[in-house]
mmCIF file of C-alpha atoms in Angstrom:
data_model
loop_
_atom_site.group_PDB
_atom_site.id
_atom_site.type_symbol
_atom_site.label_atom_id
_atom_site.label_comp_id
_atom_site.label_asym_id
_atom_site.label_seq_id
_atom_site.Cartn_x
_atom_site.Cartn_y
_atom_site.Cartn_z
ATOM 1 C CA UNK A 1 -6.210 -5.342 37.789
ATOM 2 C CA UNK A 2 -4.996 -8.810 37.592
ATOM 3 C CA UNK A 3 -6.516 -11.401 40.361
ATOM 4 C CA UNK A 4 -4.671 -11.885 43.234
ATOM 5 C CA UNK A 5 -5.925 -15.523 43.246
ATOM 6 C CA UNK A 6 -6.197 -18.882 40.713
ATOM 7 C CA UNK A 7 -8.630 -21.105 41.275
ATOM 8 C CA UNK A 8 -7.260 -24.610 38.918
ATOM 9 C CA UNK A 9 -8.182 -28.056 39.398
ATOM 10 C CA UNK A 10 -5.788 -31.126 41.353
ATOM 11 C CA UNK A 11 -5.464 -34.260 41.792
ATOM 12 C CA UNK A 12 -5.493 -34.950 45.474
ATOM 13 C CA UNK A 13 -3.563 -37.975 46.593
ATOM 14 C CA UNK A 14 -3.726 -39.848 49.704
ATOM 15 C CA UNK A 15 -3.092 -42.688 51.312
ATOM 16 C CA UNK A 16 -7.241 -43.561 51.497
ATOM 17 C CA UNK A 17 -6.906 -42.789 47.550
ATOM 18 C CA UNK A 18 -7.646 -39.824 44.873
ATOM 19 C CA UNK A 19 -9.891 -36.890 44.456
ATOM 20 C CA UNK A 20 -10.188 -34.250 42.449
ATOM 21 C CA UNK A 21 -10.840 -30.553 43.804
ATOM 22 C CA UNK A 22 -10.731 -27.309 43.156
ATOM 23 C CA UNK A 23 -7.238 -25.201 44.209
ATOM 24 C CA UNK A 24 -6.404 -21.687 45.107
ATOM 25 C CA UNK A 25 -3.035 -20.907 43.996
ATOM 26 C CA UNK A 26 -1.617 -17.193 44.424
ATOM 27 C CA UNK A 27 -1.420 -15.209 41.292
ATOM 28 C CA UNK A 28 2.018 -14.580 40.179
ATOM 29 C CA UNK A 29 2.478 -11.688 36.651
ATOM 30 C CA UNK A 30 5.204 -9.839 35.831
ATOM 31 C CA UNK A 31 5.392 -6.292 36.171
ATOM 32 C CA UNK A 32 7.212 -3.947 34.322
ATOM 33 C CA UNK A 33 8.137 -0.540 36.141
ATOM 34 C CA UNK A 34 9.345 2.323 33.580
ATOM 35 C CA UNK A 35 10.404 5.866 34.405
ATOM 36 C CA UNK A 36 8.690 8.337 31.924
ATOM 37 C CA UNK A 37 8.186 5.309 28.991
ATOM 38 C CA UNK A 38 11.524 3.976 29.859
ATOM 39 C CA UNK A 39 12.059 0.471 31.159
ATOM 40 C CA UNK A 40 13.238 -0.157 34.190
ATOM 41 C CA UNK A 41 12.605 -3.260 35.891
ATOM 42 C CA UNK A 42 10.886 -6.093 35.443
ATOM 43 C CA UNK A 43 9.609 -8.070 38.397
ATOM 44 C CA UNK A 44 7.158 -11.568 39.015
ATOM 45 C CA UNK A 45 4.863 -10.306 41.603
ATOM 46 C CA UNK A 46 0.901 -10.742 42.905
ATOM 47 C CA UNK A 47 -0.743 -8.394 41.427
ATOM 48 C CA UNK A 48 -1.826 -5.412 43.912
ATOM 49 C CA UNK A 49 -0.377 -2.553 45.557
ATOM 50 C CA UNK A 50 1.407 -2.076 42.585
ATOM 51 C CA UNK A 51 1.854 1.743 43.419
ATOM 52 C CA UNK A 52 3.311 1.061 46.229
ATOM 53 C CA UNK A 53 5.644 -1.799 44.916
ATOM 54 C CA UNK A 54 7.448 1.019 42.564
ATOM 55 C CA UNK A 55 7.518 3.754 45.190
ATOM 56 C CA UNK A 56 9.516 1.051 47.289
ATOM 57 C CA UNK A 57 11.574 -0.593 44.762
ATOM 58 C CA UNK A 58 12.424 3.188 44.076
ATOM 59 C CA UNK A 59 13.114 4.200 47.299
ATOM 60 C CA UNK A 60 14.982 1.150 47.990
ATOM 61 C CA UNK A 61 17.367 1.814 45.502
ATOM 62 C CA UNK A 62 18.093 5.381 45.969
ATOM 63 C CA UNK A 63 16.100 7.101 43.343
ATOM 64 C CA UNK A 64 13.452 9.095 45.388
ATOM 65 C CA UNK A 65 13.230 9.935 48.816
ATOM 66 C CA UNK A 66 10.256 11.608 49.666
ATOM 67 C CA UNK A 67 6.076 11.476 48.174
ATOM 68 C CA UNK A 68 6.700 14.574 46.381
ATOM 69 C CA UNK A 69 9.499 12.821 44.496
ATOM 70 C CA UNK A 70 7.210 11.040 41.928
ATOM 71 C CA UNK A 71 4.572 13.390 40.404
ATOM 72 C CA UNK A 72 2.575 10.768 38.335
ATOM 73 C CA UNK A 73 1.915 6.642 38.171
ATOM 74 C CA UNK A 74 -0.102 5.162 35.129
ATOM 75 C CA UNK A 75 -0.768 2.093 33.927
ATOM 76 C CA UNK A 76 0.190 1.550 30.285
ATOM 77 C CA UNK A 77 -1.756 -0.206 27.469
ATOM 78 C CA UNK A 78 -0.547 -3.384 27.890
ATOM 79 C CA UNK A 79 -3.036 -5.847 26.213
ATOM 80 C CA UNK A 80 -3.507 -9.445 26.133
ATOM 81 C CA UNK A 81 -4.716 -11.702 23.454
ATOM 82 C CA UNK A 82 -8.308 -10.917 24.100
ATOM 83 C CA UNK A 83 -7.410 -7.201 23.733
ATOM 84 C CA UNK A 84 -7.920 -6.511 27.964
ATOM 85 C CA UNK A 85 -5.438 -4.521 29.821
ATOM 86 C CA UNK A 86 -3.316 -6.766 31.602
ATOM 87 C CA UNK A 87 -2.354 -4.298 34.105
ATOM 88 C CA UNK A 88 1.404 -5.040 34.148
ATOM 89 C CA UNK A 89 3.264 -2.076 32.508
ATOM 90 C CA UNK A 90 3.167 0.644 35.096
ATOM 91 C CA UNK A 91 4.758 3.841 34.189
ATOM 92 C CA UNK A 92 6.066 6.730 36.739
ATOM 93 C CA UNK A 93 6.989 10.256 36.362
ATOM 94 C CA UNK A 94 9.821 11.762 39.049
ATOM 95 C CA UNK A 95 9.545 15.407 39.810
ATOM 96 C CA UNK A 96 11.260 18.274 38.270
ATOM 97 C CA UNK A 97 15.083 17.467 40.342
ATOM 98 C CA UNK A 98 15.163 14.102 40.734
ATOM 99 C CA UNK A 99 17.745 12.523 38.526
ATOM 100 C CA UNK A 100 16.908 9.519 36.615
ATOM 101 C CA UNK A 101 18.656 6.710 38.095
ATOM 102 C CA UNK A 102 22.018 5.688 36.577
ATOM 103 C CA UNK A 103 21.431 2.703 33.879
ATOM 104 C CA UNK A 104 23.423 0.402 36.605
ATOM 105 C CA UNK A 105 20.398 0.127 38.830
ATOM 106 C CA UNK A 106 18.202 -1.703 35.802
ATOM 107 C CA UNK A 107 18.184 -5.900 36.956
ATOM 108 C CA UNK A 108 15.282 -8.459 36.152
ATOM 109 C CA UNK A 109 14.098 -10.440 39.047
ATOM 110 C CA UNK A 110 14.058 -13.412 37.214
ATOM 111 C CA UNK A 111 17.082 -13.268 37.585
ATOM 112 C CA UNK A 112 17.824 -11.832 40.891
ATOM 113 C CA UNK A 113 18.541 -14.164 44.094
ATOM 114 C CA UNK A 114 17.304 -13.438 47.362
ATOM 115 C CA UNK A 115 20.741 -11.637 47.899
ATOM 116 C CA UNK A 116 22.183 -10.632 44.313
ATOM 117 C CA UNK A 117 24.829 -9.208 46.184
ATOM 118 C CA UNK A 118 27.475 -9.683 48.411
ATOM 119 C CA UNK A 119 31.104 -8.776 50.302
ATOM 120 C CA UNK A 120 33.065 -5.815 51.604
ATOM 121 C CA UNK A 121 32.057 -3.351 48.013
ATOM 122 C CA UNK A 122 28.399 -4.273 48.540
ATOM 123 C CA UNK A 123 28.313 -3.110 52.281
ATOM 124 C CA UNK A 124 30.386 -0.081 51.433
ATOM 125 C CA UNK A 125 27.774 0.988 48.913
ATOM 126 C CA UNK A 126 24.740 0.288 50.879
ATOM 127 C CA UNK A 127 26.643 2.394 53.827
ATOM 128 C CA UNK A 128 26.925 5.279 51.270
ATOM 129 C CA UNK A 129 24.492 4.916 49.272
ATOM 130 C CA UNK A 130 21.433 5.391 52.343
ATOM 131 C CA UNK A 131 20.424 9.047 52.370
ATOM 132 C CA UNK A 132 18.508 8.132 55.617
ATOM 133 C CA UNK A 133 20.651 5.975 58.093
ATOM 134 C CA UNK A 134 19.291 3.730 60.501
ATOM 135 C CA UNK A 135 21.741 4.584 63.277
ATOM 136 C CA UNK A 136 20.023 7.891 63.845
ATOM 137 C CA UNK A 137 17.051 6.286 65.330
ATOM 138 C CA UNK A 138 16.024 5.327 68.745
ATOM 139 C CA UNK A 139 13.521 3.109 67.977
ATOM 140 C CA UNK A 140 12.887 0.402 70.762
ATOM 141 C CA UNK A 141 10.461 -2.281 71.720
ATOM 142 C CA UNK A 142 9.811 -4.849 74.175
ATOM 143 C CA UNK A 143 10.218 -8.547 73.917
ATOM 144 C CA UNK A 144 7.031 -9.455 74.574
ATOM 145 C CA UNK A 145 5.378 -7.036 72.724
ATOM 146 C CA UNK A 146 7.604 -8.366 69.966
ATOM 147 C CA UNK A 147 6.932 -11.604 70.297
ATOM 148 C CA UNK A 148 3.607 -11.074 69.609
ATOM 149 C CA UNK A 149 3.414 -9.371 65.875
ATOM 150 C CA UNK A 150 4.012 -12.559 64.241
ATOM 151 C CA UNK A 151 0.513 -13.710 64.822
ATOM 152 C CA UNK A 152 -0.491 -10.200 64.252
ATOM 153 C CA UNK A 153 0.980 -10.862 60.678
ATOM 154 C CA UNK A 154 -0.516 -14.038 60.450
ATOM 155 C CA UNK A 155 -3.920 -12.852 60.976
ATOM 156 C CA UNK A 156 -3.835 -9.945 58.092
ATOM 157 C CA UNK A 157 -2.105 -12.322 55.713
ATOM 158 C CA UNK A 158 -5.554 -12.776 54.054
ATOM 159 C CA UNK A 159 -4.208 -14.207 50.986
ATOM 160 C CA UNK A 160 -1.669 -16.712 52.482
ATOM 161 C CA UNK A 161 -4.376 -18.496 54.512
ATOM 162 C CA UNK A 162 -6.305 -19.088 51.385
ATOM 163 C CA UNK A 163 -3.004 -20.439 49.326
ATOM 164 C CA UNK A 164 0.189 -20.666 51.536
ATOM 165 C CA UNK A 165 2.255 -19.376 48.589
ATOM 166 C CA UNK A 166 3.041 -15.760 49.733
ATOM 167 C CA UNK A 167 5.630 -13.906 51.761
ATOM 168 C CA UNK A 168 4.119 -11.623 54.211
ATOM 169 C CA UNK A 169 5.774 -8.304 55.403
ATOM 170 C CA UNK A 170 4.550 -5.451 57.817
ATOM 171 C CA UNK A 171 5.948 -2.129 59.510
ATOM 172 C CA UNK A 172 5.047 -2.160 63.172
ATOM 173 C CA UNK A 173 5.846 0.710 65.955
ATOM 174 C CA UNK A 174 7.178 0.454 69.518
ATOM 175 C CA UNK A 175 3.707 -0.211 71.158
ATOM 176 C CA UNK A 176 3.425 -2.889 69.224
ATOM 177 C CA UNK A 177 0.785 -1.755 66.694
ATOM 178 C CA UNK A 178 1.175 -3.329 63.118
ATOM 179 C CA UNK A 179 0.486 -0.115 60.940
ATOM 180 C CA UNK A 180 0.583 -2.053 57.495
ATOM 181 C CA UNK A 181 0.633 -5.750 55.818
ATOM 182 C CA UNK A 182 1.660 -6.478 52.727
ATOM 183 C CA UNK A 183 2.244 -9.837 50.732
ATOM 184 C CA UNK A 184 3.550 -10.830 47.640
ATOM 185 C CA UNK A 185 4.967 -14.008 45.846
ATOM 186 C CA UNK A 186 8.521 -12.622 46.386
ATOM 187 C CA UNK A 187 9.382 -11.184 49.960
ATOM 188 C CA UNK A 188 11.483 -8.614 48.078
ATOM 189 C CA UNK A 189 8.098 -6.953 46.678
ATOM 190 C CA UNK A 190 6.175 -7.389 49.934
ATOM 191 C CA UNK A 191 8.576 -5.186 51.327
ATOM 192 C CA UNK A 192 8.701 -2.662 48.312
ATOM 193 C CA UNK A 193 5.092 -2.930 48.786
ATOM 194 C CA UNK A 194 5.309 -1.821 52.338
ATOM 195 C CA UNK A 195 7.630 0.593 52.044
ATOM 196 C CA UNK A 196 6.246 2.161 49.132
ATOM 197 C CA UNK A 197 2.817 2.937 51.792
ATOM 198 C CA UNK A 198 5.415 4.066 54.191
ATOM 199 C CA UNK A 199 6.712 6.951 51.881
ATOM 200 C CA UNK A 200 3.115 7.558 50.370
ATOM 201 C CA UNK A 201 1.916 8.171 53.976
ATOM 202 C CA UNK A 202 5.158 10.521 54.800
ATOM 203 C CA UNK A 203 6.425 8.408 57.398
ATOM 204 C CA UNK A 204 10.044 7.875 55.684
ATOM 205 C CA UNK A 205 12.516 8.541 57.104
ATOM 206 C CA UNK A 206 11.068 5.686 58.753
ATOM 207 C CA UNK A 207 13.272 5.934 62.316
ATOM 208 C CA UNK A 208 10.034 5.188 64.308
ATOM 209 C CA UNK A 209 9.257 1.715 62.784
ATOM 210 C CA UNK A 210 10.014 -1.720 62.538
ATOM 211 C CA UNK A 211 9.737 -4.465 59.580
ATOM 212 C CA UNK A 212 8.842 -7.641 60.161
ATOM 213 C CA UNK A 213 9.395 -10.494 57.955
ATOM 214 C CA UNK A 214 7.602 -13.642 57.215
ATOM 215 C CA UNK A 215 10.151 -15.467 56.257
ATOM 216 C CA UNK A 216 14.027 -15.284 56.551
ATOM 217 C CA UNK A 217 16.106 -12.383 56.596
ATOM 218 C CA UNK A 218 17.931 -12.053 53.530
ATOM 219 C CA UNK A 219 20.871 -8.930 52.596
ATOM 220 C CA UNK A 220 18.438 -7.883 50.508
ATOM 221 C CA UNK A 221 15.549 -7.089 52.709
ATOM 222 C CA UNK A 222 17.607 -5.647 55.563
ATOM 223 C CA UNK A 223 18.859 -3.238 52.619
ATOM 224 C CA UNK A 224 15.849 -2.033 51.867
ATOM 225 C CA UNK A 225 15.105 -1.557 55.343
ATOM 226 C CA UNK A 226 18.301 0.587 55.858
ATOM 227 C CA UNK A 227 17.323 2.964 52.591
ATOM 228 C CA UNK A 228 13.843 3.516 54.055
ATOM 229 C CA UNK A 229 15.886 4.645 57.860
ATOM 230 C CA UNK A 230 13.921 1.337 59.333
ATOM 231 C CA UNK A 231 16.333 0.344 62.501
ATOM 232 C CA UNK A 232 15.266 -2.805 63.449
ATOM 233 C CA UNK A 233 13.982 -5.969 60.926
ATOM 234 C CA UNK A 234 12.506 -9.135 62.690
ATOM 235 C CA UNK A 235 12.339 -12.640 60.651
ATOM 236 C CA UNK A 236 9.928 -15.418 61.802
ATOM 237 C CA UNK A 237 13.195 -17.330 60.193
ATOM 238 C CA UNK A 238 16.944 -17.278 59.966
ATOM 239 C CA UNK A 239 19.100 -14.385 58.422
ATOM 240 C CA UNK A 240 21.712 -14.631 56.295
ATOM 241 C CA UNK A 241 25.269 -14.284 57.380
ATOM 242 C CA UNK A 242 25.841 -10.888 55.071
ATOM 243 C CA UNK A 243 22.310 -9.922 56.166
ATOM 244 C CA UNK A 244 23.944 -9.925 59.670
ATOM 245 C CA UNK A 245 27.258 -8.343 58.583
ATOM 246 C CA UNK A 246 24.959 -5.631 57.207
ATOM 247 C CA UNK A 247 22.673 -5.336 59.830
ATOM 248 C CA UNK A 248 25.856 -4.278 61.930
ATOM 249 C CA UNK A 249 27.592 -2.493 59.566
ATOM 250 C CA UNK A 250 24.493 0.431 59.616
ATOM 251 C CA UNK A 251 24.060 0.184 63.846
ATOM 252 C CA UNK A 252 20.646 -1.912 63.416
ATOM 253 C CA UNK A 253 18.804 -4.357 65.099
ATOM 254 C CA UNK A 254 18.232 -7.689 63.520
ATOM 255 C CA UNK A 255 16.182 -10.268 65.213
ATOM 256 C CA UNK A 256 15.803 -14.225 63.320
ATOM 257 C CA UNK A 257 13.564 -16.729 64.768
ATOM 258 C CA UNK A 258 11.243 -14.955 66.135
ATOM 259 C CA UNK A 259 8.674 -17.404 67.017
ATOM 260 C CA UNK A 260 6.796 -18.488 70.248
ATOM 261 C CA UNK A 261 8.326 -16.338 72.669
ATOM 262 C CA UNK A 262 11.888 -17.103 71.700
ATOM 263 C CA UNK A 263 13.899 -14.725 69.223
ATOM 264 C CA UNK A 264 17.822 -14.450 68.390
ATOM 265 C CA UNK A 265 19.067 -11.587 68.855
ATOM 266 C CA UNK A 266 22.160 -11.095 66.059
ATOM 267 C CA UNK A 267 22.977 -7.220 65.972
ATOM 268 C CA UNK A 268 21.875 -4.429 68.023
ATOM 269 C CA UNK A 269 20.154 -3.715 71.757
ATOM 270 C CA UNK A 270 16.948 -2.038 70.883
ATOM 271 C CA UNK A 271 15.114 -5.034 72.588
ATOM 272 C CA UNK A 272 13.681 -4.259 76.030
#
């Protein structure tokens, strides 16, 4: 498995003058995710979790639904110039039923904004598309207890207190208890990553919990949230305006700035 972490030497710069040090930068390789041998997706993530990251990118998109949906995950012989596995070609077999996905879904994340979507034909396929909709749950919380996962997050993001380079997301329930963390260089894989736990652990639908978000609130992300049956997403920062229109569109809860023990409240009423 590739290291989560670089150590590289800088040149630190101050006004009292220059030193040189040691750094810890996050790692960041791609990974390629194939459905028996065939390519699917490439994506630029920290290595980890990367089970998880293709039972969520997979979920997210429509392709399984369930645990039982994917029968096998295996690393490929990928080598590097030293002849080493790299670790970065992981392969997955679905279960006898589940259609491959159509060729449409393929997309490189280099590629891919925080949105890669957007207007009326993009909500209208999320709204169809989501085998497990978010308006169907009942999931509340209360403000204070809300206002209190962000340092929860904080605390777990092990990784970002040794760097500052990673998103950070995690699926919480009403009482306030933070079931899972997850980071990644891109906040789209940390919450692959975390949904990808959720459906290994048989808790998608997800009705009964929340995501929280490190970061802002993108279309993306509240997407995923809606394929998974997640009801309400909180963002430390802002949401997007279509992240909003879709938040709204499938009857859920989206919260932006929640920080201190202030929030926004843009869609929904499952705040107490």
């Amino acid at each position: 498995m590739g290291r989560v972490t670089v150590r590289r030497p800088v040149r630190k710069l101050t006004p009292h003058g220059e030193r040189r040090r040691p750094d810890t930068l996050a790692a960041e390789e791609p990974l390629e995710i194939r459905l028996s041998g065939t390519p699917l997706a490439v994506t630029m993530r920290t290595p980890g979790h990367d089970v998880e990251l293709a039972h969520g990118f997979l979920l997210s998109e429509g392709v399984i639904g369930h645990r039982e949906d994917v029968v096998l995950a295996r690393y490929c012989d990928s080598v590097d110039d030293s002849g080493r596995n790299t670790y970065n070609v992981l392969d997955l077999r679905l279960a006898e039923g589940v259609p491959m996905p159509d060729v449409g879904v393929q997309r490189n994340f280099y590629t891919t904004s925080s949105c890669g979507v957007c207007g009326k034909a993009a909500l209208d396929a999320v709204r169809l598309k989501s085998r497990f909709h978010p308006a169907g749950a009942s999931f509340t919380i209360e403000a204070d207890l809300l206002t209190t996962l962000p340092d929860s997050l904080r605390e777990r993001q092990r990784v970002f207190a040794a760097t500052g380079g990673l998103h950070g997301a995690g699926l919480f329930t009403s009482d306030g208890t933070v079931l899972a963390v997850r980071e990644d260089v891109g906040r789209h894989n940390a919450v692959d990553k975390v949904l990808g736990w959720a459906i290994q652990q048989d808790r998608v639908p997800a009705h009964d919990l929340g995501l929280l978000l490190s970061g802002r609130a993108s279309f993306e992300l509240v997407q995923k949230a809606a394929m998974a049956g997640i009801s309400l997403v909180a963002a430390v920062s802002a949401p997007s305006s279509l992240a909003v229109e879709l938040a709204e569109e499938c009857g859920m809860t989206l919260v932006g700035f929640l920080r201190g023990e202030s929030m926004n409240l843009y869609t929904g009423n499952a705040i107490a």
